[in-house]
Amino acid sequence: MHAKGVRVDPDIAKVSVVGVGMRTHAGVAAIMFETLAREKINIQMISTSEIKISVVVAASQSDQAVRALHQAFISN
């Protein structure tokens, strides 16, 4: 198979939660997704690894997402 083209979307941003403690700390994804939902931030894509959860959101909401996630994890 060959690629038929490339599509670029400059209006998206990737926001990640990263930490080695994610291996043993249950509920990180739930906190992340609940926080973004509460802020009415639509998740366009999700990617995970053992120590990272990344989401793609509208670039116009990236600052709001980062502030809300920072607050959510500071208070937990």
PDB file of N, CA, C and O in Angstrom:
ATOM      1  N   MET A   1       0.830  -1.181   0.000  1.00  0.00           N
ATOM      2  CA  MET A   1       0.000   0.000   0.000  1.00  0.00           C
ATOM      3  C   MET A   1       0.871   1.240   0.000  1.00  0.00           C
ATOM      4  O   MET A   1       1.901   1.290   0.647  1.00  0.00           O
ATOM      5  N   HIS A   2       0.413   2.230  -0.695  1.00  0.00           N
ATOM      6  CA  HIS A   2       1.120   3.502  -0.753  1.00  0.00           C
ATOM      7  C   HIS A   2       0.210   4.608  -0.239  1.00  0.00           C
ATOM      8  O   HIS A   2      -0.998   4.594  -0.467  1.00  0.00           O
ATOM      9  N   ALA A   3       0.807   5.536   0.436  1.00  0.00           N
ATOM     10  CA  ALA A   3       0.031   6.679   0.931  1.00  0.00           C
ATOM     11  C   ALA A   3      -0.491   7.483  -0.251  1.00  0.00           C
ATOM     12  O   ALA A   3       0.188   7.646  -1.254  1.00  0.00           O
ATOM     13  N   LYS A   4      -1.707   7.952  -0.101  1.00  0.00           N
ATOM     14  CA  LYS A   4      -2.315   8.754  -1.167  1.00  0.00           C
ATOM     15  C   LYS A   4      -2.150  10.244  -0.916  1.00  0.00           C
ATOM     16  O   LYS A   4      -2.522  11.052  -1.739  1.00  0.00           O
ATOM     17  N   GLY A   5      -1.600  10.598   0.228  1.00  0.00           N
ATOM     18  CA  GLY A   5      -1.401  12.003   0.518  1.00  0.00           C
ATOM     19  C   GLY A   5      -1.165  12.243   1.992  1.00  0.00           C
ATOM     20  O   GLY A   5      -1.156  11.321   2.796  1.00  0.00           O
ATOM     21  N   VAL A   6      -1.007  13.486   2.321  1.00  0.00           N
ATOM     22  CA  VAL A   6      -0.790  13.905   3.699  1.00  0.00           C
ATOM     23  C   VAL A   6      -1.777  15.017   4.005  1.00  0.00           C
ATOM     24  O   VAL A   6      -1.987  15.914   3.194  1.00  0.00           O
ATOM     25  N   ARG A   7      -2.379  14.945   5.167  1.00  0.00           N
ATOM     26  CA  ARG A   7      -3.321  15.978   5.589  1.00  0.00           C
ATOM     27  C   ARG A   7      -2.756  16.682   6.811  1.00  0.00           C
ATOM     28  O   ARG A   7      -2.322  16.027   7.756  1.00  0.00           O
ATOM     29  N   VAL A   8      -2.751  17.981   6.794  1.00  0.00           N
ATOM     30  CA  VAL A   8      -2.209  18.782   7.883  1.00  0.00           C
ATOM     31  C   VAL A   8      -3.335  19.580   8.524  1.00  0.00           C
ATOM     32  O   VAL A   8      -4.168  20.154   7.831  1.00  0.00           O
ATOM     33  N   ASP A   9      -3.353  19.591   9.860  1.00  0.00           N
ATOM     34  CA  ASP A   9      -4.339  20.387  10.578  1.00  0.00           C
ATOM     35  C   ASP A   9      -3.594  21.249  11.595  1.00  0.00           C
ATOM     36  O   ASP A   9      -3.211  20.766  12.660  1.00  0.00           O
ATOM     37  N   PRO A  10      -3.369  22.524  11.279  1.00  0.00           N
ATOM     38  CA  PRO A  10      -2.622  23.391  12.188  1.00  0.00           C
ATOM     39  C   PRO A  10      -3.436  23.845  13.404  1.00  0.00           C
ATOM     40  O   PRO A  10      -2.902  24.513  14.287  1.00  0.00           O
ATOM     41  N   ASP A  11      -4.703  23.467  13.469  1.00  0.00           N
ATOM     42  CA  ASP A  11      -5.581  23.922  14.534  1.00  0.00           C
ATOM     43  C   ASP A  11      -5.768  22.908  15.652  1.00  0.00           C
ATOM     44  O   ASP A  11      -6.772  22.928  16.351  1.00  0.00           O
ATOM     45  N   ILE A  12      -4.793  21.984  15.810  1.00  0.00           N
ATOM     46  CA  ILE A  12      -4.853  21.007  16.887  1.00  0.00           C
ATOM     47  C   ILE A  12      -3.609  21.120  17.750  1.00  0.00           C
ATOM     48  O   ILE A  12      -2.600  21.684  17.336  1.00  0.00           O
ATOM     49  N   ALA A  13      -3.718  20.574  18.963  1.00  0.00           N
ATOM     50  CA  ALA A  13      -2.581  20.568  19.890  1.00  0.00           C
ATOM     51  C   ALA A  13      -2.581  19.250  20.654  1.00  0.00           C
ATOM     52  O   ALA A  13      -3.632  18.664  20.901  1.00  0.00           O
ATOM     53  N   LYS A  14      -1.395  18.801  21.020  1.00  0.00           N
ATOM     54  CA  LYS A  14      -1.269  17.589  21.827  1.00  0.00           C
ATOM     55  C   LYS A  14      -0.999  18.001  23.264  1.00  0.00           C
ATOM     56  O   LYS A  14      -0.109  18.808  23.539  1.00  0.00           O
ATOM     57  N   VAL A  15      -1.774  17.422  24.182  1.00  0.00           N
ATOM     58  CA  VAL A  15      -1.617  17.674  25.612  1.00  0.00           C
ATOM     59  C   VAL A  15      -1.348  16.320  26.271  1.00  0.00           C
ATOM     60  O   VAL A  15      -2.062  15.351  26.011  1.00  0.00           O
ATOM     61  N   SER A  16      -0.316  16.265  27.104  1.00  0.00           N
ATOM     62  CA  SER A  16       0.074  14.992  27.712  1.00  0.00           C
ATOM     63  C   SER A  16       0.171  15.077  29.223  1.00  0.00           C
ATOM     64  O   SER A  16       0.512  16.120  29.775  1.00  0.00           O
ATOM     65  N   VAL A  17      -0.107  13.943  29.866  1.00  0.00           N
ATOM     66  CA  VAL A  17       0.149  13.743  31.285  1.00  0.00           C
ATOM     67  C   VAL A  17       1.233  12.680  31.339  1.00  0.00           C
ATOM     68  O   VAL A  17       1.074  11.593  30.777  1.00  0.00           O
ATOM     69  N   VAL A  18       2.352  13.007  31.996  1.00  0.00           N
ATOM     70  CA  VAL A  18       3.518  12.122  31.979  1.00  0.00           C
ATOM     71  C   VAL A  18       4.025  11.894  33.395  1.00  0.00           C
ATOM     72  O   VAL A  18       4.080  12.831  34.187  1.00  0.00           O
ATOM     73  N   GLY A  19       4.411  10.654  33.685  1.00  0.00           N
ATOM     74  CA  GLY A  19       5.023  10.366  34.973  1.00  0.00           C
ATOM     75  C   GLY A  19       5.230   8.889  35.196  1.00  0.00           C
ATOM     76  O   GLY A  19       4.369   8.079  34.871  1.00  0.00           O
ATOM     77  N   VAL A  20       6.370   8.534  35.746  1.00  0.00           N
ATOM     78  CA  VAL A  20       6.687   7.135  36.033  1.00  0.00           C
ATOM     79  C   VAL A  20       5.684   6.549  37.010  1.00  0.00           C
ATOM     80  O   VAL A  20       5.349   5.367  36.943  1.00  0.00           O
ATOM     81  N   GLY A  21       5.134   7.371  37.894  1.00  0.00           N
ATOM     82  CA  GLY A  21       4.172   6.904  38.880  1.00  0.00           C
ATOM     83  C   GLY A  21       2.881   6.378  38.278  1.00  0.00           C
ATOM     84  O   GLY A  21       2.100   5.714  38.965  1.00  0.00           O
ATOM     85  N   MET A  22       2.646   6.637  37.002  1.00  0.00           N
ATOM     86  CA  MET A  22       1.431   6.154  36.357  1.00  0.00           C
ATOM     87  C   MET A  22       1.387   4.620  36.316  1.00  0.00           C
ATOM     88  O   MET A  22       0.312   4.040  36.233  1.00  0.00           O
ATOM     89  N   ARG A  23       2.541   3.997  36.373  1.00  0.00           N
ATOM     90  CA  ARG A  23       2.578   2.523  36.356  1.00  0.00           C
ATOM     91  C   ARG A  23       1.854   1.933  37.547  1.00  0.00           C
ATOM     92  O   ARG A  23       1.253   0.875  37.462  1.00  0.00           O
ATOM     93  N   THR A  24       1.917   2.610  38.689  1.00  0.00           N
ATOM     94  CA  THR A  24       1.345   2.062  39.920  1.00  0.00           C
ATOM     95  C   THR A  24       0.179   2.865  40.467  1.00  0.00           C
ATOM     96  O   THR A  24      -0.469   2.434  41.410  1.00  0.00           O
ATOM     97  N   HIS A  25      -0.096   4.017  39.897  1.00  0.00           N
ATOM     98  CA  HIS A  25      -1.162   4.891  40.391  1.00  0.00           C
ATOM     99  C   HIS A  25      -2.396   4.752  39.488  1.00  0.00           C
ATOM    100  O   HIS A  25      -2.427   5.286  38.383  1.00  0.00           O
ATOM    101  N   ALA A  26      -3.397   4.027  39.958  1.00  0.00           N
ATOM    102  CA  ALA A  26      -4.610   3.794  39.165  1.00  0.00           C
ATOM    103  C   ALA A  26      -5.449   5.073  39.079  1.00  0.00           C
ATOM    104  O   ALA A  26      -5.436   5.899  39.993  1.00  0.00           O
ATOM    105  N   GLY A  27      -6.156   5.241  37.977  1.00  0.00           N
ATOM    106  CA  GLY A  27      -7.115   6.322  37.855  1.00  0.00           C
ATOM    107  C   GLY A  27      -6.633   7.574  37.158  1.00  0.00           C
ATOM    108  O   GLY A  27      -7.382   8.543  37.044  1.00  0.00           O
ATOM    109  N   VAL A  28      -5.403   7.590  36.673  1.00  0.00           N
ATOM    110  CA  VAL A  28      -4.880   8.788  36.015  1.00  0.00           C
ATOM    111  C   VAL A  28      -5.690   9.112  34.757  1.00  0.00           C
ATOM    112  O   VAL A  28      -6.082  10.261  34.542  1.00  0.00           O
ATOM    113  N   ALA A  29      -5.965   8.114  33.950  1.00  0.00           N
ATOM    114  CA  ALA A  29      -6.752   8.348  32.730  1.00  0.00           C
ATOM    115  C   ALA A  29      -8.145   8.863  33.072  1.00  0.00           C
ATOM    116  O   ALA A  29      -8.650   9.793  32.428  1.00  0.00           O
ATOM    117  N   ALA A  30      -8.764   8.292  34.087  1.00  0.00           N
ATOM    118  CA  ALA A  30     -10.103   8.728  34.482  1.00  0.00           C
ATOM    119  C   ALA A  30     -10.102  10.190  34.900  1.00  0.00           C
ATOM    120  O   ALA A  30     -10.984  10.959  34.501  1.00  0.00           O
ATOM    121  N   ILE A  31      -9.110  10.595  35.681  1.00  0.00           N
ATOM    122  CA  ILE A  31      -9.021  11.996  36.097  1.00  0.00           C
ATOM    123  C   ILE A  31      -8.839  12.891  34.877  1.00  0.00           C
ATOM    124  O   ILE A  31      -9.494  13.932  34.746  1.00  0.00           O
ATOM    125  N   MET A  32      -7.974  12.487  33.973  1.00  0.00           N
ATOM    126  CA  MET A  32      -7.714  13.291  32.775  1.00  0.00           C
ATOM    127  C   MET A  32      -8.975  13.450  31.940  1.00  0.00           C
ATOM    128  O   MET A  32      -9.361  14.557  31.564  1.00  0.00           O
ATOM    129  N   PHE A  33      -9.642  12.337  31.635  1.00  0.00           N
ATOM    130  CA  PHE A  33     -10.815  12.386  30.769  1.00  0.00           C
ATOM    131  C   PHE A  33     -11.992  13.098  31.435  1.00  0.00           C
ATOM    132  O   PHE A  33     -12.710  13.857  30.779  1.00  0.00           O
ATOM    133  N   GLU A  34     -12.185  12.875  32.724  1.00  0.00           N
ATOM    134  CA  GLU A  34     -13.270  13.560  33.442  1.00  0.00           C
ATOM    135  C   GLU A  34     -13.026  15.067  33.491  1.00  0.00           C
ATOM    136  O   GLU A  34     -13.959  15.860  33.333  1.00  0.00           O
ATOM    137  N   THR A  35     -11.788  15.461  33.686  1.00  0.00           N
ATOM    138  CA  THR A  35     -11.445  16.883  33.730  1.00  0.00           C
ATOM    139  C   THR A  35     -11.719  17.545  32.392  1.00  0.00           C
ATOM    140  O   THR A  35     -12.337  18.622  32.332  1.00  0.00           O
ATOM    141  N   LEU A  36     -11.280  16.929  31.318  1.00  0.00           N
ATOM    142  CA  LEU A  36     -11.505  17.509  29.992  1.00  0.00           C
ATOM    143  C   LEU A  36     -12.996  17.539  29.649  1.00  0.00           C
ATOM    144  O   LEU A  36     -13.485  18.509  29.065  1.00  0.00           O
ATOM    145  N   ALA A  37     -13.720  16.515  30.040  1.00  0.00           N
ATOM    146  CA  ALA A  37     -15.169  16.490  29.794  1.00  0.00           C
ATOM    147  C   ALA A  37     -15.863  17.608  30.547  1.00  0.00           C
ATOM    148  O   ALA A  37     -16.726  18.301  29.998  1.00  0.00           O
ATOM    149  N   ARG A  38     -15.476  17.800  31.796  1.00  0.00           N
ATOM    150  CA  ARG A  38     -16.079  18.857  32.621  1.00  0.00           C
ATOM    151  C   ARG A  38     -15.835  20.237  31.996  1.00  0.00           C
ATOM    152  O   ARG A  38     -16.671  21.120  32.060  1.00  0.00           O
ATOM    153  N   GLU A  39     -14.686  20.395  31.361  1.00  0.00           N
ATOM    154  CA  GLU A  39     -14.331  21.659  30.698  1.00  0.00           C
ATOM    155  C   GLU A  39     -14.917  21.752  29.285  1.00  0.00           C
ATOM    156  O   GLU A  39     -14.686  22.727  28.590  1.00  0.00           O
ATOM    157  N   LYS A  40     -15.640  20.704  28.869  1.00  0.00           N
ATOM    158  CA  LYS A  40     -16.236  20.629  27.529  1.00  0.00           C
ATOM    159  C   LYS A  40     -15.176  20.718  26.418  1.00  0.00           C
ATOM    160  O   LYS A  40     -15.355  21.362  25.395  1.00  0.00           O
ATOM    161  N   ILE A  41     -14.064  20.028  26.667  1.00  0.00           N
ATOM    162  CA  ILE A  41     -12.980  19.954  25.693  1.00  0.00           C
ATOM    163  C   ILE A  41     -13.058  18.604  25.000  1.00  0.00           C
ATOM    164  O   ILE A  41     -12.909  17.558  25.632  1.00  0.00           O
ATOM    165  N   ASN A  42     -13.300  18.639  23.708  1.00  0.00           N
ATOM    166  CA  ASN A  42     -13.428  17.415  22.928  1.00  0.00           C
ATOM    167  C   ASN A  42     -12.055  16.795  22.669  1.00  0.00           C
ATOM    168  O   ASN A  42     -11.119  17.479  22.254  1.00  0.00           O
ATOM    169  N   ILE A  43     -11.943  15.495  22.926  1.00  0.00           N
ATOM    170  CA  ILE A  43     -10.720  14.749  22.643  1.00  0.00           C
ATOM    171  C   ILE A  43     -10.842  14.177  21.242  1.00  0.00           C
ATOM    172  O   ILE A  43     -11.747  13.398  20.963  1.00  0.00           O
ATOM    173  N   GLN A  44      -9.915  14.560  20.368  1.00  0.00           N
ATOM    174  CA  GLN A  44      -9.950  14.080  18.986  1.00  0.00           C
ATOM    175  C   GLN A  44      -9.165  12.790  18.793  1.00  0.00           C
ATOM    176  O   GLN A  44      -9.454  12.020  17.879  1.00  0.00           O
ATOM    177  N   MET A  45      -8.175  12.562  19.656  1.00  0.00           N
ATOM    178  CA  MET A  45      -7.355  11.363  19.548  1.00  0.00           C
ATOM    179  C   MET A  45      -6.707  11.090  20.902  1.00  0.00           C
ATOM    180  O   MET A  45      -6.419  12.020  21.648  1.00  0.00           O
ATOM    181  N   ILE A  46      -6.475   9.822  21.211  1.00  0.00           N
ATOM    182  CA  ILE A  46      -5.820   9.416  22.453  1.00  0.00           C
ATOM    183  C   ILE A  46      -4.658   8.489  22.114  1.00  0.00           C
ATOM    184  O   ILE A  46      -4.797   7.598  21.274  1.00  0.00           O
ATOM    185  N   SER A  47      -3.536   8.688  22.790  1.00  0.00           N
ATOM    186  CA  SER A  47      -2.381   7.805  22.652  1.00  0.00           C
ATOM    187  C   SER A  47      -1.846   7.537  24.054  1.00  0.00           C
ATOM    188  O   SER A  47      -1.794   8.450  24.883  1.00  0.00           O
ATOM    189  N   THR A  48      -1.456   6.298  24.312  1.00  0.00           N
ATOM    190  CA  THR A  48      -0.958   5.957  25.646  1.00  0.00           C
ATOM    191  C   THR A  48       0.333   5.153  25.594  1.00  0.00           C
ATOM    192  O   THR A  48       0.648   4.518  24.585  1.00  0.00           O
ATOM    193  N   SER A  49       1.048   5.202  26.693  1.00  0.00           N
ATOM    194  CA  SER A  49       2.187   4.314  26.930  1.00  0.00           C
ATOM    195  C   SER A  49       2.177   4.014  28.428  1.00  0.00           C
ATOM    196  O   SER A  49       1.261   4.432  29.136  1.00  0.00           O
ATOM    197  N   GLU A  50       3.178   3.320  28.911  1.00  0.00           N
ATOM    198  CA  GLU A  50       3.225   2.983  30.336  1.00  0.00           C
ATOM    199  C   GLU A  50       3.310   4.212  31.230  1.00  0.00           C
ATOM    200  O   GLU A  50       2.817   4.197  32.354  1.00  0.00           O
ATOM    201  N   ILE A  51       3.943   5.269  30.721  1.00  0.00           N
ATOM    202  CA  ILE A  51       4.150   6.452  31.573  1.00  0.00           C
ATOM    203  C   ILE A  51       3.577   7.736  30.985  1.00  0.00           C
ATOM    204  O   ILE A  51       3.887   8.829  31.466  1.00  0.00           O
ATOM    205  N   LYS A  52       2.718   7.628  29.957  1.00  0.00           N
ATOM    206  CA  LYS A  52       2.202   8.846  29.343  1.00  0.00           C
ATOM    207  C   LYS A  52       0.828   8.618  28.727  1.00  0.00           C
ATOM    208  O   LYS A  52       0.566   7.583  28.130  1.00  0.00           O
ATOM    209  N   ILE A  53      -0.048   9.611  28.885  1.00  0.00           N
ATOM    210  CA  ILE A  53      -1.317   9.658  28.168  1.00  0.00           C
ATOM    211  C   ILE A  53      -1.325  10.985  27.415  1.00  0.00           C
ATOM    212  O   ILE A  53      -1.142  12.042  28.022  1.00  0.00           O
ATOM    213  N   SER A  54      -1.503  10.915  26.110  1.00  0.00           N
ATOM    214  CA  SER A  54      -1.562  12.117  25.284  1.00  0.00           C
ATOM    215  C   SER A  54      -2.912  12.184  24.600  1.00  0.00           C
ATOM    216  O   SER A  54      -3.464  11.150  24.200  1.00  0.00           O
ATOM    217  N   VAL A  55      -3.429  13.393  24.481  1.00  0.00           N
ATOM    218  CA  VAL A  55      -4.673  13.617  23.755  1.00  0.00           C
ATOM    219  C   VAL A  55      -4.463  14.749  22.766  1.00  0.00           C
ATOM    220  O   VAL A  55      -3.631  15.635  22.979  1.00  0.00           O
ATOM    221  N   VAL A  56      -5.216  14.706  21.688  1.00  0.00           N
ATOM    222  CA  VAL A  56      -5.225  15.798  20.720  1.00  0.00           C
ATOM    223  C   VAL A  56      -6.530  16.555  20.914  1.00  0.00           C
ATOM    224  O   VAL A  56      -7.605  15.942  20.961  1.00  0.00           O
ATOM    225  N   VAL A  57      -6.412  17.871  21.064  1.00  0.00           N
ATOM    226  CA  VAL A  57      -7.566  18.743  21.265  1.00  0.00           C
ATOM    227  C   VAL A  57      -7.459  19.924  20.306  1.00  0.00           C
ATOM    228  O   VAL A  57      -6.409  20.140  19.686  1.00  0.00           O
ATOM    229  N   ALA A  58      -8.515  20.704  20.217  1.00  0.00           N
ATOM    230  CA  ALA A  58      -8.469  21.925  19.415  1.00  0.00           C
ATOM    231  C   ALA A  58      -7.411  22.854  19.993  1.00  0.00           C
ATOM    232  O   ALA A  58      -7.325  23.033  21.215  1.00  0.00           O
ATOM    233  N   ALA A  59      -6.601  23.438  19.138  1.00  0.00           N
ATOM    234  CA  ALA A  59      -5.548  24.341  19.600  1.00  0.00           C
ATOM    235  C   ALA A  59      -6.118  25.496  20.413  1.00  0.00           C
ATOM    236  O   ALA A  59      -5.493  25.945  21.374  1.00  0.00           O
ATOM    237  N   SER A  60      -7.306  25.930  20.065  1.00  0.00           N
ATOM    238  CA  SER A  60      -7.929  27.048  20.777  1.00  0.00           C
ATOM    239  C   SER A  60      -8.280  26.699  22.221  1.00  0.00           C
ATOM    240  O   SER A  60      -8.510  27.595  23.032  1.00  0.00           O
ATOM    241  N   GLN A  61      -8.292  25.403  22.567  1.00  0.00           N
ATOM    242  CA  GLN A  61      -8.615  24.970  23.924  1.00  0.00           C
ATOM    243  C   GLN A  61      -7.406  24.394  24.662  1.00  0.00           C
ATOM    244  O   GLN A  61      -7.542  23.921  25.788  1.00  0.00           O
ATOM    245  N   SER A  62      -6.239  24.442  24.060  1.00  0.00           N
ATOM    246  CA  SER A  62      -5.080  23.793  24.671  1.00  0.00           C
ATOM    247  C   SER A  62      -4.670  24.448  25.988  1.00  0.00           C
ATOM    248  O   SER A  62      -4.360  23.741  26.958  1.00  0.00           O
ATOM    249  N   ASP A  63      -4.661  25.769  26.062  1.00  0.00           N
ATOM    250  CA  ASP A  63      -4.299  26.436  27.322  1.00  0.00           C
ATOM    251  C   ASP A  63      -5.297  26.093  28.420  1.00  0.00           C
ATOM    252  O   ASP A  63      -4.910  25.817  29.560  1.00  0.00           O
ATOM    253  N   GLN A  64      -6.572  26.098  28.077  1.00  0.00           N
ATOM    254  CA  GLN A  64      -7.631  25.742  29.037  1.00  0.00           C
ATOM    255  C   GLN A  64      -7.430  24.309  29.526  1.00  0.00           C
ATOM    256  O   GLN A  64      -7.557  24.014  30.713  1.00  0.00           O
ATOM    257  N   ALA A  65      -7.104  23.396  28.614  1.00  0.00           N
ATOM    258  CA  ALA A  65      -6.890  21.990  28.959  1.00  0.00           C
ATOM    259  C   ALA A  65      -5.708  21.839  29.911  1.00  0.00           C
ATOM    260  O   ALA A  65      -5.805  21.137  30.926  1.00  0.00           O
ATOM    261  N   VAL A  66      -4.616  22.498  29.609  1.00  0.00           N
ATOM    262  CA  VAL A  66      -3.418  22.396  30.454  1.00  0.00           C
ATOM    263  C   VAL A  66      -3.697  22.953  31.849  1.00  0.00           C
ATOM    264  O   VAL A  66      -3.332  22.334  32.850  1.00  0.00           O
ATOM    265  N   ARG A  67      -4.346  24.110  31.937  1.00  0.00           N
ATOM    266  CA  ARG A  67      -4.659  24.692  33.248  1.00  0.00           C
ATOM    267  C   ARG A  67      -5.569  23.771  34.058  1.00  0.00           C
ATOM    268  O   ARG A  67      -5.338  23.539  35.252  1.00  0.00           O
ATOM    269  N   ALA A  68      -6.605  23.235  33.416  1.00  0.00           N
ATOM    270  CA  ALA A  68      -7.553  22.371  34.122  1.00  0.00           C
ATOM    271  C   ALA A  68      -6.882  21.078  34.590  1.00  0.00           C
ATOM    272  O   ALA A  68      -7.108  20.626  35.722  1.00  0.00           O
ATOM    273  N   LEU A  69      -6.061  20.482  33.746  1.00  0.00           N
ATOM    274  CA  LEU A  69      -5.373  19.247  34.125  1.00  0.00           C
ATOM    275  C   LEU A  69      -4.367  19.512  35.240  1.00  0.00           C
ATOM    276  O   LEU A  69      -4.241  18.715  36.180  1.00  0.00           O
ATOM    277  N   HIS A  70      -3.662  20.609  35.146  1.00  0.00           N
ATOM    278  CA  HIS A  70      -2.711  20.960  36.202  1.00  0.00           C
ATOM    279  C   HIS A  70      -3.437  21.067  37.540  1.00  0.00           C
ATOM    280  O   HIS A  70      -3.004  20.501  38.550  1.00  0.00           O
ATOM    281  N   GLN A  71      -4.548  21.760  37.540  1.00  0.00           N
ATOM    282  CA  GLN A  71      -5.328  21.910  38.772  1.00  0.00           C
ATOM    283  C   GLN A  71      -5.861  20.569  39.272  1.00  0.00           C
ATOM    284  O   GLN A  71      -5.835  20.284  40.463  1.00  0.00           O
ATOM    285  N   ALA A  72      -6.335  19.729  38.349  1.00  0.00           N
ATOM    286  CA  ALA A  72      -6.891  18.428  38.733  1.00  0.00           C
ATOM    287  C   ALA A  72      -5.853  17.547  39.397  1.00  0.00           C
ATOM    288  O   ALA A  72      -6.132  16.870  40.381  1.00  0.00           O
ATOM    289  N   PHE A  73      -4.624  17.549  38.871  1.00  0.00           N
ATOM    290  CA  PHE A  73      -3.604  16.671  39.426  1.00  0.00           C
ATOM    291  C   PHE A  73      -2.923  17.277  40.648  1.00  0.00           C
ATOM    292  O   PHE A  73      -2.410  16.545  41.489  1.00  0.00           O
ATOM    293  N   ILE A  74      -2.944  18.569  40.782  1.00  0.00           N
ATOM    294  CA  ILE A  74      -2.402  19.209  41.995  1.00  0.00           C
ATOM    295  C   ILE A  74      -3.302  18.861  43.183  1.00  0.00           C
ATOM    296  O   ILE A  74      -2.825  18.598  44.286  1.00  0.00           O
ATOM    297  N   SER A  75      -4.618  18.832  42.953  1.00  0.00           N
ATOM    298  CA  SER A  75      -5.546  18.597  44.056  1.00  0.00           C
ATOM    299  C   SER A  75      -5.745  17.117  44.382  1.00  0.00           C
ATOM    300  O   SER A  75      -6.393  16.783  45.344  1.00  0.00           O
ATOM    301  N   ASN A  76      -5.181  16.224  43.589  1.00  0.00           N
ATOM    302  CA  ASN A  76      -5.306  14.776  43.860  1.00  0.00           C
ATOM    303  C   ASN A  76      -4.086  14.212  44.513  1.00  0.00           C
ATOM    304  O   ASN A  76      -3.051  14.413  44.469  1.00  0.00           O
TER     305      ASN A  76
END
